[in-house]
PDB file of C-alpha atoms in Angstrom:
ATOM      1  CA  SER A   1     114.429 109.861 108.290  1.00  0.00           C
ATOM      2  CA  GLN A   2     117.134 111.969 106.701  1.00  0.00           C
ATOM      3  CA  GLN A   3     120.655 111.440 107.973  1.00  0.00           C
ATOM      4  CA  GLY A   4     122.525 113.868 105.768  1.00  0.00           C
ATOM      5  CA  GLU A   5     121.674 117.474 105.153  1.00  0.00           C
ATOM      6  CA  GLU A   6     123.168 119.195 102.136  1.00  0.00           C
ATOM      7  CA  ASP A   7     124.020 122.845 102.001  1.00  0.00           C
ATOM      8  CA  PRO A   8     123.197 124.926 100.067  1.00  0.00           C
ATOM      9  CA  GLN A   9     119.819 123.706  98.819  1.00  0.00           C
ATOM     10  CA  ALA A  10     120.480 125.375  95.473  1.00  0.00           C
ATOM     11  CA  LEU A  11     123.601 126.718  93.794  1.00  0.00           C
ATOM     12  CA  SER A  12     123.905 128.605  90.510  1.00  0.00           C
ATOM     13  CA  ILE A  13     127.320 129.230  88.932  1.00  0.00           C
ATOM     14  CA  GLN A  14     128.898 130.004  85.573  1.00  0.00           C
ATOM     15  CA  GLU A  15     130.633 127.434  83.448  1.00  0.00           C
ATOM     16  CA  GLY A  16     134.293 127.125  84.404  1.00  0.00           C
ATOM     17  CA  GLU A  17     133.729 128.051  88.035  1.00  0.00           C
ATOM     18  CA  ASN A  18     134.113 125.645  90.930  1.00  0.00           C
ATOM     19  CA  ALA A  19     131.111 124.343  92.847  1.00  0.00           C
ATOM     20  CA  THR A  20     131.246 123.316  96.487  1.00  0.00           C
ATOM     21  CA  MET A  21     128.478 121.450  98.255  1.00  0.00           C
ATOM     22  CA  ASN A  22     128.444 120.466 101.893  1.00  0.00           C
ATOM     23  CA  CYS A  23     126.829 117.612 103.768  1.00  0.00           C
ATOM     24  CA  SER A  24     126.329 117.178 107.482  1.00  0.00           C
ATOM     25  CA  TYR A  25     125.186 113.987 109.187  1.00  0.00           C
ATOM     26  CA  LYS A  26     124.182 112.935 112.665  1.00  0.00           C
ATOM     27  CA  THR A  27     125.552 109.504 113.605  1.00  0.00           C
ATOM     28  CA  SER A  28     128.735 107.510 113.127  1.00  0.00           C
ATOM     29  CA  ILE A  29     129.248 106.132 109.644  1.00  0.00           C
ATOM     30  CA  ASN A  30     131.088 103.391 107.767  1.00  0.00           C
ATOM     31  CA  ASN A  31     131.263 105.470 104.633  1.00  0.00           C
ATOM     32  CA  LEU A  32     129.740 108.467 102.886  1.00  0.00           C
ATOM     33  CA  GLN A  33     128.843 108.538  99.222  1.00  0.00           C
ATOM     34  CA  TRP A  34     127.900 111.238  96.749  1.00  0.00           C
ATOM     35  CA  TYR A  35     125.366 110.683  93.981  1.00  0.00           C
ATOM     36  CA  ARG A  36     124.158 112.792  91.052  1.00  0.00           C
ATOM     37  CA  GLN A  37     120.606 112.815  89.742  1.00  0.00           C
ATOM     38  CA  ASN A  38     119.559 114.365  86.456  1.00  0.00           C
ATOM     39  CA  SER A  39     116.003 115.630  86.046  1.00  0.00           C
ATOM     40  CA  GLY A  40     114.426 113.370  88.682  1.00  0.00           C
ATOM     41  CA  ARG A  41     115.693 110.163  87.141  1.00  0.00           C
ATOM     42  CA  GLY A  42     118.087 107.489  88.415  1.00  0.00           C
ATOM     43  CA  LEU A  43     121.031 108.225  90.665  1.00  0.00           C
ATOM     44  CA  VAL A  44     124.599 107.929  89.473  1.00  0.00           C
ATOM     45  CA  HIS A  45     127.278 106.984  91.982  1.00  0.00           C
ATOM     46  CA  LEU A  46     130.093 109.544  91.986  1.00  0.00           C
ATOM     47  CA  ILE A  47     132.467 108.742  94.794  1.00  0.00           C
ATOM     48  CA  LEU A  48     132.713 106.881  98.109  1.00  0.00           C
ATOM     49  CA  ILE A  49     134.845 107.911 101.056  1.00  0.00           C
ATOM     50  CA  ARG A  50     135.350 105.646 104.049  1.00  0.00           C
ATOM     51  CA  SER A  51     135.276 106.830 107.642  1.00  0.00           C
ATOM     52  CA  ASN A  52     139.051 106.430 107.988  1.00  0.00           C
ATOM     53  CA  GLU A  53     139.758 108.547 104.906  1.00  0.00           C
ATOM     54  CA  ARG A  54     139.974 112.325 104.845  1.00  0.00           C
ATOM     55  CA  GLU A  55     140.092 113.161 101.148  1.00  0.00           C
ATOM     56  CA  LYS A  56     139.489 111.467  97.798  1.00  0.00           C
ATOM     57  CA  HIS A  57     139.753 112.594  94.223  1.00  0.00           C
ATOM     58  CA  SER A  58     138.075 111.353  91.063  1.00  0.00           C
ATOM     59  CA  GLY A  59     138.626 113.377  87.917  1.00  0.00           C
ATOM     60  CA  ARG A  60     137.201 116.859  88.564  1.00  0.00           C
ATOM     61  CA  LEU A  61     135.691 115.742  91.879  1.00  0.00           C
ATOM     62  CA  ARG A  62     137.251 116.200  95.281  1.00  0.00           C
ATOM     63  CA  VAL A  63     135.559 114.918  98.427  1.00  0.00           C
ATOM     64  CA  THR A  64     136.614 115.606 101.974  1.00  0.00           C
ATOM     65  CA  LEU A  65     135.367 114.005 105.161  1.00  0.00           C
ATOM     66  CA  ASP A  66     135.661 115.350 108.707  1.00  0.00           C
ATOM     67  CA  THR A  67     134.281 112.745 111.086  1.00  0.00           C
ATOM     68  CA  SER A  68     134.884 114.970 114.122  1.00  0.00           C
ATOM     69  CA  LYS A  69     132.505 117.532 112.645  1.00  0.00           C
ATOM     70  CA  LYS A  70     130.308 114.906 110.961  1.00  0.00           C
ATOM     71  CA  SER A  71     130.577 116.722 107.674  1.00  0.00           C
ATOM     72  CA  SER A  72     131.695 116.220 104.098  1.00  0.00           C
ATOM     73  CA  SER A  73     132.179 118.455 101.111  1.00  0.00           C
ATOM     74  CA  LEU A  74     132.058 117.814  97.377  1.00  0.00           C
ATOM     75  CA  LEU A  75     134.044 120.106  95.107  1.00  0.00           C
ATOM     76  CA  ILE A  76     133.491 120.066  91.365  1.00  0.00           C
ATOM     77  CA  THR A  77     136.235 121.959  89.571  1.00  0.00           C
ATOM     78  CA  ALA A  78     135.956 123.676  86.191  1.00  0.00           C
ATOM     79  CA  SER A  79     132.210 123.048  86.039  1.00  0.00           C
ATOM     80  CA  ARG A  80     130.373 122.387  82.778  1.00  0.00           C
ATOM     81  CA  ALA A  81     126.752 122.858  81.774  1.00  0.00           C
ATOM     82  CA  ALA A  82     126.442 119.050  81.802  1.00  0.00           C
ATOM     83  CA  ASP A  83     127.142 119.091  85.552  1.00  0.00           C
ATOM     84  CA  THR A  84     123.697 120.639  86.085  1.00  0.00           C
ATOM     85  CA  ALA A  85     121.910 118.150  88.350  1.00  0.00           C
ATOM     86  CA  SER A  86     120.905 117.439  91.924  1.00  0.00           C
ATOM     87  CA  TYR A  87     123.663 116.122  94.151  1.00  0.00           C
ATOM     88  CA  PHE A  88     122.984 113.945  97.175  1.00  0.00           C
ATOM     89  CA  CYS A  89     125.166 112.696  99.962  1.00  0.00           C
ATOM     90  CA  ALA A  90     124.305 109.327 101.451  1.00  0.00           C
ATOM     91  CA  THR A  91     125.694 107.630 104.516  1.00  0.00           C
ATOM     92  CA  VAL A  92     126.088 103.998 105.471  1.00  0.00           C
ATOM     93  CA  THR A  93     126.022 103.421 109.211  1.00  0.00           C
ATOM     94  CA  PRO A  94     127.400 100.428 111.126  1.00  0.00           C
ATOM     95  CA  GLY A  95     125.060  97.443 111.195  1.00  0.00           C
ATOM     96  CA  SER A  96     122.728  98.914 108.573  1.00  0.00           C
ATOM     97  CA  ASN A  97     123.271  96.212 105.933  1.00  0.00           C
ATOM     98  CA  TYR A  98     124.609  98.883 103.602  1.00  0.00           C
ATOM     99  CA  LYS A  99     121.336 100.812 103.616  1.00  0.00           C
ATOM    100  CA  LEU A 100     121.891 104.260 102.138  1.00  0.00           C
ATOM    101  CA  THR A 101     120.471 107.196 104.071  1.00  0.00           C
ATOM    102  CA  PHE A 102     120.202 110.250 101.857  1.00  0.00           C
ATOM    103  CA  GLY A 103     120.010 113.968 102.464  1.00  0.00           C
ATOM    104  CA  LYS A 104     117.643 116.277 100.591  1.00  0.00           C
ATOM    105  CA  GLY A 105     120.208 117.240  97.995  1.00  0.00           C
ATOM    106  CA  THR A 106     121.709 120.336  96.415  1.00  0.00           C
ATOM    107  CA  LEU A 107     120.411 121.509  93.053  1.00  0.00           C
ATOM    108  CA  LEU A 108     123.370 122.719  91.014  1.00  0.00           C
ATOM    109  CA  THR A 109     122.782 124.845  87.939  1.00  0.00           C
ATOM    110  CA  VAL A 110     125.764 125.588  85.710  1.00  0.00           C
ATOM    111  CA  ASN A 111     125.040 128.397  83.282  1.00  0.00           C
ATOM    112  CA  PRO A 112     126.808 128.365  79.908  1.00  0.00           C
TER     113      PRO A 112
ATOM    114  CA  GLU X   1     124.100 103.220  81.946  1.00  0.00           C
ATOM    115  CA  THR X   2     124.168 101.035  85.054  1.00  0.00           C
ATOM    116  CA  GLY X   3     122.553  97.939  83.552  1.00  0.00           C
ATOM    117  CA  VAL X   4     119.679  98.172  86.024  1.00  0.00           C
ATOM    118  CA  THR X   5     116.298  98.452  84.349  1.00  0.00           C
ATOM    119  CA  GLN X   6     112.883  99.264  85.778  1.00  0.00           C
ATOM    120  CA  SER X   7     109.368  98.992  84.416  1.00  0.00           C
ATOM    121  CA  PRO X   8     107.102 100.684  83.831  1.00  0.00           C
ATOM    122  CA  THR X   9     108.588 104.154  83.412  1.00  0.00           C
ATOM    123  CA  HIS X  10     105.420 105.936  84.484  1.00  0.00           C
ATOM    124  CA  LEU X  11     102.236 104.742  86.102  1.00  0.00           C
ATOM    125  CA  ILE X  12      98.959 106.350  87.158  1.00  0.00           C
ATOM    126  CA  LYS X  13      96.754 104.661  89.737  1.00  0.00           C
ATOM    127  CA  THR X  14      93.817 105.660  91.897  1.00  0.00           C
ATOM    128  CA  ARG X  15      93.639 105.582  95.652  1.00  0.00           C
ATOM    129  CA  GLY X  16      92.986 102.097  97.058  1.00  0.00           C
ATOM    130  CA  GLN X  17      94.407 100.256  94.077  1.00  0.00           C
ATOM    131  CA  GLN X  18      97.417  97.959  94.106  1.00  0.00           C
ATOM    132  CA  VAL X  19     100.591  98.350  92.045  1.00  0.00           C
ATOM    133  CA  THR X  20     103.562  96.170  91.117  1.00  0.00           C
ATOM    134  CA  LEU X  21     106.847  97.697  90.033  1.00  0.00           C
ATOM    135  CA  ARG X  22     109.646  95.641  88.518  1.00  0.00           C
ATOM    136  CA  CYS X  23     113.412  95.811  88.542  1.00  0.00           C
ATOM    137  CA  SER X  24     116.044  93.853  86.703  1.00  0.00           C
ATOM    138  CA  SER X  25     119.388  93.910  88.494  1.00  0.00           C
ATOM    139  CA  GLN X  26     122.780  94.392  86.949  1.00  0.00           C
ATOM    140  CA  SER X  27     124.253  91.088  85.817  1.00  0.00           C
ATOM    141  CA  GLY X  28     126.027  89.263  88.645  1.00  0.00           C
ATOM    142  CA  HIS X  29     124.446  91.311  91.440  1.00  0.00           C
ATOM    143  CA  ASN X  30     122.693  89.402  94.227  1.00  0.00           C
ATOM    144  CA  THR X  31     121.292  92.246  96.313  1.00  0.00           C
ATOM    145  CA  VAL X  32     118.531  94.680  95.443  1.00  0.00           C
ATOM    146  CA  SER X  33     117.291  97.659  97.418  1.00  0.00           C
ATOM    147  CA  TRP X  34     114.200  99.781  96.850  1.00  0.00           C
ATOM    148  CA  TYR X  35     113.896 103.478  97.606  1.00  0.00           C
ATOM    149  CA  GLN X  36     111.021 105.960  97.484  1.00  0.00           C
ATOM    150  CA  GLN X  37     111.775 109.529  96.466  1.00  0.00           C
ATOM    151  CA  ALA X  38     109.073 112.129  96.988  1.00  0.00           C
ATOM    152  CA  LEU X  39     109.262 115.339  94.991  1.00  0.00           C
ATOM    153  CA  GLY X  40     112.022 117.613  96.267  1.00  0.00           C
ATOM    154  CA  GLN X  41     113.307 115.037  98.751  1.00  0.00           C
ATOM    155  CA  GLY X  42     116.125 112.551  98.914  1.00  0.00           C
ATOM    156  CA  PRO X  43     115.423 108.844  98.431  1.00  0.00           C
ATOM    157  CA  GLN X  44     114.117 106.933 101.444  1.00  0.00           C
ATOM    158  CA  PHE X  45     115.063 103.287 101.981  1.00  0.00           C
ATOM    159  CA  ILE X  46     112.102 100.898 101.734  1.00  0.00           C
ATOM    160  CA  PHE X  47     113.765  97.469 101.978  1.00  0.00           C
ATOM    161  CA  GLN X  48     116.578  95.284 100.728  1.00  0.00           C
ATOM    162  CA  TYR X  49     116.586  91.725  99.417  1.00  0.00           C
ATOM    163  CA  TYR X  50     119.549  89.380  99.407  1.00  0.00           C
ATOM    164  CA  ARG X  51     119.289  85.903  97.903  1.00  0.00           C
ATOM    165  CA  GLU X  52     115.484  86.112  97.848  1.00  0.00           C
ATOM    166  CA  GLU X  53     115.155  87.026 101.542  1.00  0.00           C
ATOM    167  CA  GLU X  54     114.296  90.432 103.013  1.00  0.00           C
ATOM    168  CA  ASN X  55     117.507  91.752 104.529  1.00  0.00           C
ATOM    169  CA  GLY X  56     116.470  95.018 106.134  1.00  0.00           C
ATOM    170  CA  ARG X  57     113.477  97.313 106.068  1.00  0.00           C
ATOM    171  CA  GLY X  58     112.951 101.026 106.452  1.00  0.00           C
ATOM    172  CA  ASN X  59     110.074 102.851 108.087  1.00  0.00           C
ATOM    173  CA  PHE X  60     107.379 101.758 105.641  1.00  0.00           C
ATOM    174  CA  PRO X  61     104.079  99.991 106.476  1.00  0.00           C
ATOM    175  CA  PRO X  62     103.454  96.314 105.633  1.00  0.00           C
ATOM    176  CA  ARG X  63     101.401  97.258 102.583  1.00  0.00           C
ATOM    177  CA  PHE X  64     104.801  97.782 100.956  1.00  0.00           C
ATOM    178  CA  SER X  65     106.113  94.316 100.141  1.00  0.00           C
ATOM    179  CA  GLY X  66     108.676  92.841  97.828  1.00  0.00           C
ATOM    180  CA  LEU X  67     110.042  89.786  96.140  1.00  0.00           C
ATOM    181  CA  GLN X  68     113.396  88.809  94.739  1.00  0.00           C
ATOM    182  CA  PHE X  69     113.527  86.006  92.207  1.00  0.00           C
ATOM    183  CA  PRO X  70     116.254  83.377  91.590  1.00  0.00           C
ATOM    184  CA  ASN X  71     117.544  85.424  88.662  1.00  0.00           C
ATOM    185  CA  TYR X  72     117.849  88.351  91.123  1.00  0.00           C
ATOM    186  CA  SER X  73     115.145  90.422  89.467  1.00  0.00           C
ATOM    187  CA  SER X  74     112.768  92.011  91.934  1.00  0.00           C
ATOM    188  CA  GLU X  75     109.266  93.363  92.447  1.00  0.00           C
ATOM    189  CA  LEU X  76     107.907  96.048  94.724  1.00  0.00           C
ATOM    190  CA  ASN X  77     104.214  95.701  95.549  1.00  0.00           C
ATOM    191  CA  VAL X  78     102.165  98.422  97.171  1.00  0.00           C
ATOM    192  CA  ASN X  79      98.606  97.668  98.333  1.00  0.00           C
ATOM    193  CA  ALA X  80      95.827 100.098  99.206  1.00  0.00           C
ATOM    194  CA  LEU X  81      97.532 103.014  97.493  1.00  0.00           C
ATOM    195  CA  GLU X  82      97.390 106.402  99.186  1.00  0.00           C
ATOM    196  CA  LEU X  83      97.906 109.837  97.665  1.00  0.00           C
ATOM    197  CA  ASP X  84     101.218 110.169  99.541  1.00  0.00           C
ATOM    198  CA  ASP X  85     102.555 107.111  97.722  1.00  0.00           C
ATOM    199  CA  SER X  86     103.006 109.323  94.663  1.00  0.00           C
ATOM    200  CA  ALA X  87     106.760 109.349  94.158  1.00  0.00           C
ATOM    201  CA  LEU X  88     109.687 108.124  92.107  1.00  0.00           C
ATOM    202  CA  TYR X  89     110.516 104.533  93.032  1.00  0.00           C
ATOM    203  CA  LEU X  90     114.130 103.550  92.554  1.00  0.00           C
ATOM    204  CA  CYS X  91     115.728 100.153  92.719  1.00  0.00           C
ATOM    205  CA  ALA X  92     119.437  99.657  93.199  1.00  0.00           C
ATOM    206  CA  SER X  93     121.468  96.515  92.781  1.00  0.00           C
ATOM    207  CA  SER X  94     124.769  95.606  94.352  1.00  0.00           C
ATOM    208  CA  LEU X  95     127.028  92.628  94.860  1.00  0.00           C
ATOM    209  CA  ALA X  96     127.388  91.261  98.360  1.00  0.00           C
ATOM    210  CA  SER X  97     130.940  90.056  98.798  1.00  0.00           C
ATOM    211  CA  SER X  98     133.698  90.104 101.369  1.00  0.00           C
ATOM    212  CA  GLY X  99     134.039  93.765 100.508  1.00  0.00           C
ATOM    213  CA  GLY X 100     130.413  94.421 101.302  1.00  0.00           C
ATOM    214  CA  ARG X 101     127.753  95.990  99.122  1.00  0.00           C
ATOM    215  CA  GLU X 102     129.193  99.444  99.162  1.00  0.00           C
ATOM    216  CA  THR X 103     128.444 100.622  95.664  1.00  0.00           C
ATOM    217  CA  GLN X 104     124.816 100.490  94.602  1.00  0.00           C
ATOM    218  CA  TYR X 105     123.790 100.913  90.987  1.00  0.00           C
ATOM    219  CA  PHE X 106     120.468 102.610  90.470  1.00  0.00           C
ATOM    220  CA  GLY X 107     117.875 102.111  87.776  1.00  0.00           C
ATOM    221  CA  PRO X 108     116.093 105.022  86.076  1.00  0.00           C
ATOM    222  CA  GLY X 109     113.078 104.740  88.362  1.00  0.00           C
ATOM    223  CA  THR X 110     109.320 104.367  88.031  1.00  0.00           C
ATOM    224  CA  ARG X 111     107.273 107.511  88.560  1.00  0.00           C
ATOM    225  CA  LEU X 112     103.997 106.641  90.270  1.00  0.00           C
ATOM    226  CA  LEU X 113     101.102 109.072  90.475  1.00  0.00           C
ATOM    227  CA  VAL X 114      98.181 108.215  92.739  1.00  0.00           C
ATOM    228  CA  LEU X 115      94.984 110.141  92.081  1.00  0.00           C
TER     229      LEU X 115
END
């Protein structure tokens, strides 16, 4: 079953613009992770935020976590055509042996 | 590149057949997880192996089985294939330590088509 739900399902922007994707989840978590997937191939780990953290940065990525609202957002600044991919949030819940539970993803298209 | 490899890249089978997919973990990793990703969906957890023992299982029937070998490579076996088994199968390796297995490194996947 899906734990996270990303919003929007698809997003199209111009190069240089910022892209924001949101993720909502249902149960308490240990951490939330964001992954990127190009053209239906393997997933690339982008960033992990723990339940006691509110914001993390990695290069052009900024992730926020609001555990009271059970939601997270991923911001990609100054987007590039190479950022075109599907983005998934995944949660790890207590006692799950680090099983990742993924949402359905957001398809981001960055137009040159 | 994550250092996790999977074979084969693509596979076509017919309903009722059996299939074995293989995964070679990143060097030093002792945990492997398998996920099924149907078209347009997020990956779904199948099971996890740690030190050659199953260490958690998702909502998949027993005809999905696995193995982890002493060198930490792994196999996913699916018996009595059904049309709905058509999907991208992803393995992910991680290192279980005092810090947990938080970051998983995914292979490129095997795309299975069942006709």
